PDB file of C-alpha atoms in Angstrom:
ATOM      1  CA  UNK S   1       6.401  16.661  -1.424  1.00 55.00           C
ATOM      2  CA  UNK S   2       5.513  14.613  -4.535  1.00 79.00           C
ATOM      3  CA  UNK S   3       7.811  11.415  -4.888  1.00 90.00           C
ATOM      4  CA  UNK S   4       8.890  10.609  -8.418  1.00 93.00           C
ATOM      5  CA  UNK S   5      10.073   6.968  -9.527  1.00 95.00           C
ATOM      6  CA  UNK S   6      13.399   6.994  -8.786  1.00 96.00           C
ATOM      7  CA  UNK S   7      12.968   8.853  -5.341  1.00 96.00           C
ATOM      8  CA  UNK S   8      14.023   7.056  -2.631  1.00 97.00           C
ATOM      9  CA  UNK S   9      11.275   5.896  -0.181  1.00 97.00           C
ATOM     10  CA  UNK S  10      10.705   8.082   3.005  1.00 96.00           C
ATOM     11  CA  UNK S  11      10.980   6.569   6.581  1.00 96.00           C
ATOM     12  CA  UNK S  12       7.871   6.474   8.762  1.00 97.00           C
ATOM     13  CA  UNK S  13       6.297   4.849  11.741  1.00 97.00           C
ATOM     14  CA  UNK S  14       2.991   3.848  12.330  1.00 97.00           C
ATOM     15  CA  UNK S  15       1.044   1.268  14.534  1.00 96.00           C
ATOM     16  CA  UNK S  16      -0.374  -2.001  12.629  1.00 97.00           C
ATOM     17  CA  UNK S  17      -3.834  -3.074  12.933  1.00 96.00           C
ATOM     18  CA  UNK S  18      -2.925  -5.079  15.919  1.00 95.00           C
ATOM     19  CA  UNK S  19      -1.829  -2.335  17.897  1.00 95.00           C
ATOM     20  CA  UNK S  20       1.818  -2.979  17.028  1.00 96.00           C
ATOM     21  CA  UNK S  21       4.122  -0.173  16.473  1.00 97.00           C
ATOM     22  CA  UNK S  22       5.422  -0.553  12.737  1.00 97.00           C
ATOM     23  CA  UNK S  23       9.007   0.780  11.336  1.00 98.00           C
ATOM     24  CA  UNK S  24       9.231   1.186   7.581  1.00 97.00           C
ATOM     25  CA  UNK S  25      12.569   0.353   7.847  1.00 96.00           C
ATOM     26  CA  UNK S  26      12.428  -3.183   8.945  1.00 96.00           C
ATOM     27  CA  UNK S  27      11.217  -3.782   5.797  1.00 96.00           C
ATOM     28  CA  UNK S  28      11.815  -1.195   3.078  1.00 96.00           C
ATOM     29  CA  UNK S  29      15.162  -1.553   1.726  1.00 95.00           C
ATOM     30  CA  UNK S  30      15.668  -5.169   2.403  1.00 95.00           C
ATOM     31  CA  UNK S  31      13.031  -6.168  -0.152  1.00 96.00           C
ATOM     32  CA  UNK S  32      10.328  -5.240  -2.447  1.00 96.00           C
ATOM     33  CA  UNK S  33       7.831  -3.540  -1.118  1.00 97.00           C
ATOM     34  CA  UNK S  34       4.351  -2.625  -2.271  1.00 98.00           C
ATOM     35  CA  UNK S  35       2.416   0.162  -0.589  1.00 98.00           C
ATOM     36  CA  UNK S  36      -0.916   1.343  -1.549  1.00 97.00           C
ATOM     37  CA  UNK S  37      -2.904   4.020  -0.192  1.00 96.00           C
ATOM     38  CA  UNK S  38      -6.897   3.676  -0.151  1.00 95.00           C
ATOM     39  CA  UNK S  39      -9.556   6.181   1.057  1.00 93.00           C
ATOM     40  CA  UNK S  40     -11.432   3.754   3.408  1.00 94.00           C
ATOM     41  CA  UNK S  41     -11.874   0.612   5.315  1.00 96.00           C
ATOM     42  CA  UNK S  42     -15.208  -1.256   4.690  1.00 93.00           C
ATOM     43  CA  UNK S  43     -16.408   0.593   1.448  1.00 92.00           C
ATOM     44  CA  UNK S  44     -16.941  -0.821  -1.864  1.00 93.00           C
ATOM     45  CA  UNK S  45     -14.284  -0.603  -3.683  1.00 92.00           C
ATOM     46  CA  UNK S  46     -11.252  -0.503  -0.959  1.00 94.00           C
ATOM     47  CA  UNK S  47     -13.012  -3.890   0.135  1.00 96.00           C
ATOM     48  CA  UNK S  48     -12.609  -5.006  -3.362  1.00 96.00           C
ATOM     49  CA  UNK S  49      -9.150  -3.783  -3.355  1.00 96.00           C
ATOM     50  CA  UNK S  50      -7.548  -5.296  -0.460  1.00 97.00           C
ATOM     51  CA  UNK S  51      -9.444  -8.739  -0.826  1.00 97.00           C
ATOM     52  CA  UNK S  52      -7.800  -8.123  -4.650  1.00 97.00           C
ATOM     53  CA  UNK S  53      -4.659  -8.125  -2.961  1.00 97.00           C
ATOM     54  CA  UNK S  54      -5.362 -10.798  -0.290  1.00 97.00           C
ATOM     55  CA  UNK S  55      -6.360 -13.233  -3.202  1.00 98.00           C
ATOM     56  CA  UNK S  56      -3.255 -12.213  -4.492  1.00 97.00           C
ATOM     57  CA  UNK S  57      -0.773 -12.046  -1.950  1.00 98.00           C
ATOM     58  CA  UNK S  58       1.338 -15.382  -2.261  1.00 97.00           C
ATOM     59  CA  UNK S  59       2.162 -13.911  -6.088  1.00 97.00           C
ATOM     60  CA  UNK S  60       3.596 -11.199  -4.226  1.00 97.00           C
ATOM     61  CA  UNK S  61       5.088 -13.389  -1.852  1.00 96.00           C
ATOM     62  CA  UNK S  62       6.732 -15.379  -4.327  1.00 95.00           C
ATOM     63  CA  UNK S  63       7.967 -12.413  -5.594  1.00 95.00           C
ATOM     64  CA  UNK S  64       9.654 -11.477  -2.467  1.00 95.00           C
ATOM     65  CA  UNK S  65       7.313  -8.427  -2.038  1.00 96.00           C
ATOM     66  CA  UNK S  66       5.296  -7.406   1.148  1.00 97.00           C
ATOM     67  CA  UNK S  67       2.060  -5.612   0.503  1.00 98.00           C
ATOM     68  CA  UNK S  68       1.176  -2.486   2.978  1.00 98.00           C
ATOM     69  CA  UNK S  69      -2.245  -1.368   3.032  1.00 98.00           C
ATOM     70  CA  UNK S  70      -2.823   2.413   4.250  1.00 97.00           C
ATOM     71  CA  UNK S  71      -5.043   5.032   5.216  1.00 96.00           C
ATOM     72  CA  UNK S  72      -6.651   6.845   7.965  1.00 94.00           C
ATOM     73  CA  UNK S  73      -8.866   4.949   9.619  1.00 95.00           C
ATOM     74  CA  UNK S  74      -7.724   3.882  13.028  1.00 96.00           C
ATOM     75  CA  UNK S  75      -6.447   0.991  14.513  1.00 96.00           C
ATOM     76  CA  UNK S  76      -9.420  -0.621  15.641  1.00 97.00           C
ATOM     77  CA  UNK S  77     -10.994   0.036  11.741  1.00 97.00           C
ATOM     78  CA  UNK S  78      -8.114  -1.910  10.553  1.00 97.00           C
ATOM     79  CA  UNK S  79      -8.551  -4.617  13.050  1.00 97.00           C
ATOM     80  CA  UNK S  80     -12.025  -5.124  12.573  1.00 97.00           C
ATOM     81  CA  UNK S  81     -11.097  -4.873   8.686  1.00 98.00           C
ATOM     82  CA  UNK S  82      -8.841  -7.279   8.747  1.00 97.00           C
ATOM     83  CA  UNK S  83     -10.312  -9.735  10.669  1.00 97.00           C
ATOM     84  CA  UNK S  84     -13.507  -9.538   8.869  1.00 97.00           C
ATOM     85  CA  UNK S  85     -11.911 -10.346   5.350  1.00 98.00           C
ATOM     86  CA  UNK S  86      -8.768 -12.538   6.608  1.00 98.00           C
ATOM     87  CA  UNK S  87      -6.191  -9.945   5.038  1.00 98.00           C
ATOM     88  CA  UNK S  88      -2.420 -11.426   5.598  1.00 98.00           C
ATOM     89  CA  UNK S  89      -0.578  -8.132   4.706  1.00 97.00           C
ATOM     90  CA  UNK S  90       0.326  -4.989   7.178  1.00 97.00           C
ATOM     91  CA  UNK S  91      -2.612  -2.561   7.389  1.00 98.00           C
ATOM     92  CA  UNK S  92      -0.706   0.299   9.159  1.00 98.00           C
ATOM     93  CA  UNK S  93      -2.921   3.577  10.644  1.00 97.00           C
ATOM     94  CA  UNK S  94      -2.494   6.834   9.086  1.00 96.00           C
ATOM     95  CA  UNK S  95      -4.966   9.012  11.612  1.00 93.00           C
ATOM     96  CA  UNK S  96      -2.584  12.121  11.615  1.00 93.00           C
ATOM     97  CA  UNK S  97      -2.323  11.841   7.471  1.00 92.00           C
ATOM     98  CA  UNK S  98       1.234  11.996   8.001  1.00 95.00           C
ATOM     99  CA  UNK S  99       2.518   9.015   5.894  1.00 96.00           C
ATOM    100  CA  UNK S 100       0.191  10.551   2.972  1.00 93.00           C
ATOM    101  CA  UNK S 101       2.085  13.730   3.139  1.00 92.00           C
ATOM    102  CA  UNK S 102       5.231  12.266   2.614  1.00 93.00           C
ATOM    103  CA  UNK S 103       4.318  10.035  -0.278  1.00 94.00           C
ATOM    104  CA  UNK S 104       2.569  13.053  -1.578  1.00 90.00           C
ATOM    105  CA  UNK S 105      -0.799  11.098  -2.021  1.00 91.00           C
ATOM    106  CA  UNK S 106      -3.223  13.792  -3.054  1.00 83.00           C
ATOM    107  CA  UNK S 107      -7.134  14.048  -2.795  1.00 76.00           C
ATOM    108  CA  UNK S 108      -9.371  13.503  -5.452  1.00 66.00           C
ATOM    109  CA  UNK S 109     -12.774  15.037  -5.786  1.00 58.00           C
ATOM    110  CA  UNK S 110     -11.572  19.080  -4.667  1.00 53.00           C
ATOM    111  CA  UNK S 111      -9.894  17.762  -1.624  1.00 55.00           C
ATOM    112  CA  UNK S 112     -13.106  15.692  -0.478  1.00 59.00           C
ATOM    113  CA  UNK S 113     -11.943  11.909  -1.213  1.00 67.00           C
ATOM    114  CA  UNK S 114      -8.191  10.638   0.174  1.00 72.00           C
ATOM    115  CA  UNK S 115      -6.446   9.451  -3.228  1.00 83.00           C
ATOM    116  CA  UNK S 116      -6.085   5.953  -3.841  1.00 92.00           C
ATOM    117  CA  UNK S 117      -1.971   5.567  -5.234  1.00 95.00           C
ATOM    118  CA  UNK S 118       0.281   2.600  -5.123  1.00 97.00           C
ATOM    119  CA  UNK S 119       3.553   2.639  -4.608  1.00 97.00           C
ATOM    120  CA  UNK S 120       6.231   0.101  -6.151  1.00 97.00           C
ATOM    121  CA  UNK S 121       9.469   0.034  -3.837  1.00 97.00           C
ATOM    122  CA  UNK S 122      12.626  -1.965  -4.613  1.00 96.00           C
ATOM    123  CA  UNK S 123      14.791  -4.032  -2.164  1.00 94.00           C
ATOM    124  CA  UNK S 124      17.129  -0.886  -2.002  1.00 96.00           C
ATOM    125  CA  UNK S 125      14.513   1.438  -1.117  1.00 97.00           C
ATOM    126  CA  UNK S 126      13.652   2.971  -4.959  1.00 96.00           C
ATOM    127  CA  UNK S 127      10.623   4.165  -5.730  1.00 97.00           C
ATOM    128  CA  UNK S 128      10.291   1.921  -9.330  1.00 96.00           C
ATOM    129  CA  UNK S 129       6.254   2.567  -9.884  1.00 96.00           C
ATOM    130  CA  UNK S 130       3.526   4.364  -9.145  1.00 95.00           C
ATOM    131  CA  UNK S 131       0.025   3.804  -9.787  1.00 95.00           C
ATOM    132  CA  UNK S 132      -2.748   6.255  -9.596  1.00 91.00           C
ATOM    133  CA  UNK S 133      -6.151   6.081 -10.238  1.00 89.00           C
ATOM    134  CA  UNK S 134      -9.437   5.492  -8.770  1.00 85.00           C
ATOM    135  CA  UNK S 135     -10.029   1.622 -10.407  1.00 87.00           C
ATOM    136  CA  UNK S 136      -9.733  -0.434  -6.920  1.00 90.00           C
ATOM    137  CA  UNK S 137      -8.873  -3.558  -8.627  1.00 89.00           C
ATOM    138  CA  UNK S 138      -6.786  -2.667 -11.351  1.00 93.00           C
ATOM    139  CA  UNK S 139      -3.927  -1.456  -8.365  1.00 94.00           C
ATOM    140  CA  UNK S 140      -3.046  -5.734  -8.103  1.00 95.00           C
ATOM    141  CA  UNK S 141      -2.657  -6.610 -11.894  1.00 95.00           C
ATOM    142  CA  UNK S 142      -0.280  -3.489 -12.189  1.00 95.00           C
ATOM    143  CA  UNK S 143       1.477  -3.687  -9.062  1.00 96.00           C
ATOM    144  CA  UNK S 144       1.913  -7.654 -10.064  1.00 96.00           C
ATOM    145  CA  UNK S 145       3.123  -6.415 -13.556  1.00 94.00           C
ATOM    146  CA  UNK S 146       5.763  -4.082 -12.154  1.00 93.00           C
ATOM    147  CA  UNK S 147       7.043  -6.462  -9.830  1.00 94.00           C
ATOM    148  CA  UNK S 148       7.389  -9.111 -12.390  1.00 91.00           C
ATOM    149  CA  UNK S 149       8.869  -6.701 -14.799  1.00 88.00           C
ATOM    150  CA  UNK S 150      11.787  -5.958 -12.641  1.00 80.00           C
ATOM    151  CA  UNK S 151      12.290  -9.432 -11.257  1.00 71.00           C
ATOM    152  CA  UNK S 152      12.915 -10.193 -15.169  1.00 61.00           C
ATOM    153  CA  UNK S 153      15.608  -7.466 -15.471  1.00 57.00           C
ATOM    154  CA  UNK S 154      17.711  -8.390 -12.723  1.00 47.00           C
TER     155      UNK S 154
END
């Protein structure tokens, strides 16, 4: 299932990277929400992304927006991820690939890399943009852009 902007976001669980079980509910449709999908903790440029974010993150705050950082790794990767570059936002554990599905995140490379999207989600639970491409950094100025964008038209 591919989401579209205007699709409203799916409801998942998933367990945080310190151990905690996670509801997307508690936070998607009570505010903005930004959830991006990366291939894999401690590589090049999904280190660069989520320290892009990190370095980032009260913008997003003071947009009302929580940041979600996903993929595959396990819980312990995102622990040890976390810790090592001081990341404030939700790293949730996507071992069984099933968030992925549901967002409709595809693979890059003929099926060999996990896709790297980002998702834009409104305080009613709208998909309002999304973001694909392989440029790690670029995922933070856009996200930021979208988020300000709509903030504006309200």
């Amino acid at each position: 299932m591919d989401l579209k902007i205007g699709d409203k976001a799916p409801s998942f669980l998933a367990v945080d990277a310190s151990g905690t079980p996670f509801d997307s509910k508690s936070i998607i449709g009570k505010k903005p929400v930004v959830i991006y999908f990366y291939p894999k903790d401690n590589t090049p440029g999904c280190t660069m992304q989520a320290c892009g974010f990190r370095d980032s993150y009260e913008d997003f705050i003071d947009l009302g927006a929580e940041v979600i950082g996903v993929s595959s790794d396990s819980v312990n990767s995102h622990k040890k991820f976390s810790n090592q570059y001081k990341l404030p936002f939700i790293l949730l554990s996507d071992s069984d690939k099933k968030i992925k599905k549901l967002f409709g995140v595809p693979d890059k490379l003929f099926g060999l890399l996990p896709g790297r999207v980002t998702y834009i989600i409104n305080k009613e639970g709208i998909i309002t943009m999304i973001f694909d491409s392989v440029l790690a950094t670029k995922h933070i100025s856009i996200a930021l852009e979208s988020l300000k964008k709509e903030s504006y038209e309200i």
